[in-house]
Amino acid sequence: MMRRLLLAAIVLVAGLGLVSMTPASAYDPFATCTDADCTVVKEDKLKADNTNIVWTIMQVVLGALGAISVLMIVIGGLRFVLSQGDASAVSSAKNTVLYAVIGLVVALMAGGIVLLVTEYFG
């Protein structure tokens, strides 16, 4: 019964993550400016230098690592609650939460280092 409940909770959380995505509008690089007050320079939006590419990749990677870390913290918490006092299960659940938090901290520090390097050399 608990496994079914745990599986249902995981499916529900994963399903809510898919449903709550925000749609994005497409950018038309070939659109011309028709207003006299047009102040947007379209060439600057198309410019992609190495700093922007690296930072975009890091944002995607950090977002994925953050989501995985939060998921592992939740799984560790559920394992802790469902351990029913078994010492080895409690220890395993604590280690899961501990390693997930350490992984999240390391990922955030790596993102900070990349930001510092790109700002310093960019």
mmCIF file with all atom_site columns, C-alpha atoms in Angstrom:
data_model
loop_
_atom_site.group_PDB
_atom_site.id
_atom_site.type_symbol
_atom_site.label_atom_id
_atom_site.label_alt_id
_atom_site.label_comp_id
_atom_site.label_asym_id
_atom_site.label_entity_id
_atom_site.label_seq_id
_atom_site.pdbx_PDB_ins_code
_atom_site.Cartn_x
_atom_site.Cartn_y
_atom_site.Cartn_z
_atom_site.occupancy
_atom_site.B_iso_or_equiv
_atom_site.pdbx_formal_charge
_atom_site.auth_seq_id
_atom_site.auth_comp_id
_atom_site.auth_asym_id
_atom_site.auth_atom_id
_atom_site.pdbx_PDB_model_num
ATOM 1   C CA . MET A 1 1   ? 0.000  0.000  0.000   1.00 0.00 ? 1   MET A CA 1
ATOM 2   C CA . MET A 1 2   ? 2.820  2.436  0.862   1.00 0.00 ? 2   MET A CA 1
ATOM 3   C CA . ARG A 1 3   ? 4.632  1.707  -2.376  1.00 0.00 ? 3   ARG A CA 1
ATOM 4   C CA . ARG A 1 4   ? 1.491  2.507  -4.349  1.00 0.00 ? 4   ARG A CA 1
ATOM 5   C CA . LEU A 1 5   ? 1.057  5.723  -2.392  1.00 0.00 ? 5   LEU A CA 1
ATOM 6   C CA . LEU A 1 6   ? 4.705  6.663  -2.952  1.00 0.00 ? 6   LEU A CA 1
ATOM 7   C CA . LEU A 1 7   ? 4.444  5.869  -6.664  1.00 0.00 ? 7   LEU A CA 1
ATOM 8   C CA . ALA A 1 8   ? 1.242  7.913  -6.936  1.00 0.00 ? 8   ALA A CA 1
ATOM 9   C CA . ALA A 1 9   ? 2.926  10.861 -5.198  1.00 0.00 ? 9   ALA A CA 1
ATOM 10  C CA . ILE A 1 10  ? 5.941  10.715 -7.523  1.00 0.00 ? 10  ILE A CA 1
ATOM 11  C CA . VAL A 1 11  ? 3.713  10.513 -10.610 1.00 0.00 ? 11  VAL A CA 1
ATOM 12  C CA . LEU A 1 12  ? 1.628  13.429 -9.309  1.00 0.00 ? 12  LEU A CA 1
ATOM 13  C CA . VAL A 1 13  ? 4.685  15.620 -8.696  1.00 0.00 ? 13  VAL A CA 1
ATOM 14  C CA . ALA A 1 14  ? 6.147  14.746 -12.102 1.00 0.00 ? 14  ALA A CA 1
ATOM 15  C CA . GLY A 1 15  ? 2.800  15.398 -13.785 1.00 0.00 ? 15  GLY A CA 1
ATOM 16  C CA . LEU A 1 16  ? 2.418  18.782 -12.113 1.00 0.00 ? 16  LEU A CA 1
ATOM 17  C CA . GLY A 1 17  ? 5.888  19.708 -13.310 1.00 0.00 ? 17  GLY A CA 1
ATOM 18  C CA . LEU A 1 18  ? 4.864  19.035 -16.897 1.00 0.00 ? 18  LEU A CA 1
ATOM 19  C CA . VAL A 1 19  ? 1.541  20.851 -16.638 1.00 0.00 ? 19  VAL A CA 1
ATOM 20  C CA . SER A 1 20  ? 2.911  23.987 -14.992 1.00 0.00 ? 20  SER A CA 1
ATOM 21  C CA . MET A 1 21  ? 5.356  24.872 -17.776 1.00 0.00 ? 21  MET A CA 1
ATOM 22  C CA . THR A 1 22  ? 5.034  28.390 -19.143 1.00 0.00 ? 22  THR A CA 1
ATOM 23  C CA . PRO A 1 23  ? 4.674  28.772 -22.903 1.00 0.00 ? 23  PRO A CA 1
ATOM 24  C CA . ALA A 1 24  ? 7.229  30.984 -24.621 1.00 0.00 ? 24  ALA A CA 1
ATOM 25  C CA . SER A 1 25  ? 6.774  33.243 -27.606 1.00 0.00 ? 25  SER A CA 1
ATOM 26  C CA . ALA A 1 26  ? 8.917  32.808 -30.658 1.00 0.00 ? 26  ALA A CA 1
ATOM 27  C CA . TYR A 1 27  ? 11.363 35.512 -31.705 1.00 0.00 ? 27  TYR A CA 1
ATOM 28  C CA . ASP A 1 28  ? 11.276 36.553 -35.349 1.00 0.00 ? 28  ASP A CA 1
ATOM 29  C CA . PRO A 1 29  ? 14.786 37.612 -36.395 1.00 0.00 ? 29  PRO A CA 1
ATOM 30  C CA . PHE A 1 30  ? 13.552 38.687 -39.836 1.00 0.00 ? 30  PHE A CA 1
ATOM 31  C CA . ALA A 1 31  ? 10.865 41.104 -38.647 1.00 0.00 ? 31  ALA A CA 1
ATOM 32  C CA . THR A 1 32  ? 11.445 44.680 -39.745 1.00 0.00 ? 32  THR A CA 1
ATOM 33  C CA . CYS A 1 33  ? 10.811 47.732 -37.650 1.00 0.00 ? 33  CYS A CA 1
ATOM 34  C CA . THR A 1 34  ? 7.770  49.599 -39.003 1.00 0.00 ? 34  THR A CA 1
ATOM 35  C CA . ASP A 1 35  ? 7.382  52.308 -36.339 1.00 0.00 ? 35  ASP A CA 1
ATOM 36  C CA . ALA A 1 36  ? 9.303  55.565 -36.389 1.00 0.00 ? 36  ALA A CA 1
ATOM 37  C CA . ASP A 1 37  ? 9.858  55.160 -32.642 1.00 0.00 ? 37  ASP A CA 1
ATOM 38  C CA . CYS A 1 38  ? 11.498 51.775 -32.989 1.00 0.00 ? 38  CYS A CA 1
ATOM 39  C CA . THR A 1 39  ? 14.499 51.751 -30.669 1.00 0.00 ? 39  THR A CA 1
ATOM 40  C CA . VAL A 1 40  ? 15.273 48.041 -30.556 1.00 0.00 ? 40  VAL A CA 1
ATOM 41  C CA . VAL A 1 41  ? 18.353 47.093 -32.513 1.00 0.00 ? 41  VAL A CA 1
ATOM 42  C CA . LYS A 1 42  ? 17.696 43.610 -33.823 1.00 0.00 ? 42  LYS A CA 1
ATOM 43  C CA . GLU A 1 43  ? 21.328 42.866 -34.604 1.00 0.00 ? 43  GLU A CA 1
ATOM 44  C CA . ASP A 1 44  ? 22.211 42.959 -30.906 1.00 0.00 ? 44  ASP A CA 1
ATOM 45  C CA . LYS A 1 45  ? 19.635 40.278 -30.160 1.00 0.00 ? 45  LYS A CA 1
ATOM 46  C CA . LEU A 1 46  ? 21.192 37.990 -32.745 1.00 0.00 ? 46  LEU A CA 1
ATOM 47  C CA . LYS A 1 47  ? 24.704 38.490 -31.412 1.00 0.00 ? 47  LYS A CA 1
ATOM 48  C CA . ALA A 1 48  ? 25.850 35.446 -29.463 1.00 0.00 ? 48  ALA A CA 1
ATOM 49  C CA . ASP A 1 49  ? 29.222 35.667 -27.814 1.00 0.00 ? 49  ASP A CA 1
ATOM 50  C CA . ASN A 1 50  ? 30.945 32.994 -25.774 1.00 0.00 ? 50  ASN A CA 1
ATOM 51  C CA . THR A 1 51  ? 29.927 34.472 -22.415 1.00 0.00 ? 51  THR A CA 1
ATOM 52  C CA . ASN A 1 52  ? 26.221 34.288 -23.212 1.00 0.00 ? 52  ASN A CA 1
ATOM 53  C CA . ILE A 1 53  ? 26.519 30.755 -24.548 1.00 0.00 ? 53  ILE A CA 1
ATOM 54  C CA . VAL A 1 54  ? 28.435 29.528 -21.494 1.00 0.00 ? 54  VAL A CA 1
ATOM 55  C CA . TRP A 1 55  ? 26.053 31.215 -19.077 1.00 0.00 ? 55  TRP A CA 1
ATOM 56  C CA . THR A 1 56  ? 22.982 29.821 -20.876 1.00 0.00 ? 56  THR A CA 1
ATOM 57  C CA . ILE A 1 57  ? 24.414 26.306 -20.708 1.00 0.00 ? 57  ILE A CA 1
ATOM 58  C CA . MET A 1 58  ? 25.213 26.770 -17.023 1.00 0.00 ? 58  MET A CA 1
ATOM 59  C CA . GLN A 1 59  ? 21.678 27.968 -16.275 1.00 0.00 ? 59  GLN A CA 1
ATOM 60  C CA . VAL A 1 60  ? 20.230 24.847 -17.879 1.00 0.00 ? 60  VAL A CA 1
ATOM 61  C CA . VAL A 1 61  ? 22.656 22.552 -16.057 1.00 0.00 ? 61  VAL A CA 1
ATOM 62  C CA . LEU A 1 62  ? 22.124 24.294 -12.703 1.00 0.00 ? 62  LEU A CA 1
ATOM 63  C CA . GLY A 1 63  ? 18.357 24.139 -13.134 1.00 0.00 ? 63  GLY A CA 1
ATOM 64  C CA . ALA A 1 64  ? 18.506 20.415 -13.837 1.00 0.00 ? 64  ALA A CA 1
ATOM 65  C CA . LEU A 1 65  ? 20.863 19.783 -10.905 1.00 0.00 ? 65  LEU A CA 1
ATOM 66  C CA . GLY A 1 66  ? 18.643 21.828 -8.603  1.00 0.00 ? 66  GLY A CA 1
ATOM 67  C CA . ALA A 1 67  ? 15.572 19.855 -9.629  1.00 0.00 ? 67  ALA A CA 1
ATOM 68  C CA . ILE A 1 68  ? 17.391 16.548 -9.140  1.00 0.00 ? 68  ILE A CA 1
ATOM 69  C CA . SER A 1 69  ? 18.678 17.660 -5.728  1.00 0.00 ? 69  SER A CA 1
ATOM 70  C CA . VAL A 1 70  ? 15.232 18.707 -4.540  1.00 0.00 ? 70  VAL A CA 1
ATOM 71  C CA . LEU A 1 71  ? 13.791 15.416 -5.787  1.00 0.00 ? 71  LEU A CA 1
ATOM 72  C CA . MET A 1 72  ? 16.479 13.465 -3.924  1.00 0.00 ? 72  MET A CA 1
ATOM 73  C CA . ILE A 1 73  ? 15.819 15.465 -0.739  1.00 0.00 ? 73  ILE A CA 1
ATOM 74  C CA . VAL A 1 74  ? 12.119 14.605 -1.002  1.00 0.00 ? 74  VAL A CA 1
ATOM 75  C CA . ILE A 1 75  ? 12.905 10.929 -1.655  1.00 0.00 ? 75  ILE A CA 1
ATOM 76  C CA . GLY A 1 76  ? 15.303 10.874 1.307   1.00 0.00 ? 76  GLY A CA 1
ATOM 77  C CA . GLY A 1 77  ? 12.649 12.465 3.507   1.00 0.00 ? 77  GLY A CA 1
ATOM 78  C CA . LEU A 1 78  ? 10.077 9.904  2.427   1.00 0.00 ? 78  LEU A CA 1
ATOM 79  C CA . ARG A 1 79  ? 12.552 7.088  3.067   1.00 0.00 ? 79  ARG A CA 1
ATOM 80  C CA . PHE A 1 80  ? 13.206 8.561  6.517   1.00 0.00 ? 80  PHE A CA 1
ATOM 81  C CA . VAL A 1 81  ? 9.499  8.694  7.317   1.00 0.00 ? 81  VAL A CA 1
ATOM 82  C CA . LEU A 1 82  ? 8.861  5.201  5.956   1.00 0.00 ? 82  LEU A CA 1
ATOM 83  C CA . SER A 1 83  ? 11.869 3.606  7.697   1.00 0.00 ? 83  SER A CA 1
ATOM 84  C CA . GLN A 1 84  ? 9.727  2.637  10.728  1.00 0.00 ? 84  GLN A CA 1
ATOM 85  C CA . GLY A 1 85  ? 12.630 2.884  13.150  1.00 0.00 ? 85  GLY A CA 1
ATOM 86  C CA . ASP A 1 86  ? 14.980 0.532  11.296  1.00 0.00 ? 86  ASP A CA 1
ATOM 87  C CA . ALA A 1 87  ? 18.467 1.859  12.065  1.00 0.00 ? 87  ALA A CA 1
ATOM 88  C CA . SER A 1 88  ? 19.992 0.995  8.688   1.00 0.00 ? 88  SER A CA 1
ATOM 89  C CA . ALA A 1 89  ? 17.060 2.520  6.778   1.00 0.00 ? 89  ALA A CA 1
ATOM 90  C CA . VAL A 1 90  ? 17.235 5.700  8.895   1.00 0.00 ? 90  VAL A CA 1
ATOM 91  C CA . SER A 1 91  ? 20.977 5.974  8.268   1.00 0.00 ? 91  SER A CA 1
ATOM 92  C CA . SER A 1 92  ? 20.509 5.433  4.535   1.00 0.00 ? 92  SER A CA 1
ATOM 93  C CA . ALA A 1 93  ? 17.765 8.081  4.390   1.00 0.00 ? 93  ALA A CA 1
ATOM 94  C CA . LYS A 1 94  ? 19.913 10.594 6.293   1.00 0.00 ? 94  LYS A CA 1
ATOM 95  C CA . ASN A 1 95  ? 22.807 9.952  3.915   1.00 0.00 ? 95  ASN A CA 1
ATOM 96  C CA . THR A 1 96  ? 20.515 10.484 0.918   1.00 0.00 ? 96  THR A CA 1
ATOM 97  C CA . VAL A 1 97  ? 19.404 13.878 2.221   1.00 0.00 ? 97  VAL A CA 1
ATOM 98  C CA . LEU A 1 98  ? 22.946 14.832 3.243   1.00 0.00 ? 98  LEU A CA 1
ATOM 99  C CA . TYR A 1 99  ? 24.458 13.960 -0.136  1.00 0.00 ? 99  TYR A CA 1
ATOM 100 C CA . ALA A 1 100 ? 21.630 15.735 -1.986  1.00 0.00 ? 100 ALA A CA 1
ATOM 101 C CA . VAL A 1 101 ? 22.247 18.927 0.010   1.00 0.00 ? 101 VAL A CA 1
ATOM 102 C CA . ILE A 1 102 ? 26.008 18.657 -0.544  1.00 0.00 ? 102 ILE A CA 1
ATOM 103 C CA . GLY A 1 103 ? 25.410 18.180 -4.274  1.00 0.00 ? 103 GLY A CA 1
ATOM 104 C CA . LEU A 1 104 ? 23.154 21.234 -4.376  1.00 0.00 ? 104 LEU A CA 1
ATOM 105 C CA . VAL A 1 105 ? 25.750 23.372 -2.576  1.00 0.00 ? 105 VAL A CA 1
ATOM 106 C CA . VAL A 1 106 ? 28.528 22.191 -4.910  1.00 0.00 ? 106 VAL A CA 1
ATOM 107 C CA . ALA A 1 107 ? 26.371 22.923 -7.963  1.00 0.00 ? 107 ALA A CA 1
ATOM 108 C CA . LEU A 1 108 ? 25.593 26.439 -6.718  1.00 0.00 ? 108 LEU A CA 1
ATOM 109 C CA . MET A 1 109 ? 29.256 27.090 -5.986  1.00 0.00 ? 109 MET A CA 1
ATOM 110 C CA . ALA A 1 110 ? 30.194 25.870 -9.470  1.00 0.00 ? 110 ALA A CA 1
ATOM 111 C CA . GLY A 1 111 ? 27.654 28.267 -10.961 1.00 0.00 ? 111 GLY A CA 1
ATOM 112 C CA . GLY A 1 112 ? 29.109 31.100 -8.917  1.00 0.00 ? 112 GLY A CA 1
ATOM 113 C CA . ILE A 1 113 ? 32.619 30.274 -10.081 1.00 0.00 ? 113 ILE A CA 1
ATOM 114 C CA . VAL A 1 114 ? 31.507 30.234 -13.712 1.00 0.00 ? 114 VAL A CA 1
ATOM 115 C CA . LEU A 1 115 ? 29.764 33.588 -13.211 1.00 0.00 ? 115 LEU A CA 1
ATOM 116 C CA . LEU A 1 116 ? 32.895 35.101 -11.664 1.00 0.00 ? 116 LEU A CA 1
ATOM 117 C CA . VAL A 1 117 ? 35.129 33.787 -14.444 1.00 0.00 ? 117 VAL A CA 1
ATOM 118 C CA . THR A 1 118 ? 32.822 34.991 -17.229 1.00 0.00 ? 118 THR A CA 1
ATOM 119 C CA . GLU A 1 119 ? 32.468 38.425 -15.620 1.00 0.00 ? 119 GLU A CA 1
ATOM 120 C CA . TYR A 1 120 ? 36.210 38.744 -15.016 1.00 0.00 ? 120 TYR A CA 1
ATOM 121 C CA . PHE A 1 121 ? 37.357 37.589 -18.452 1.00 0.00 ? 121 PHE A CA 1
ATOM 122 C CA . GLY A 1 122 ? 34.241 38.656 -20.392 1.00 0.00 ? 122 GLY A CA 1
#
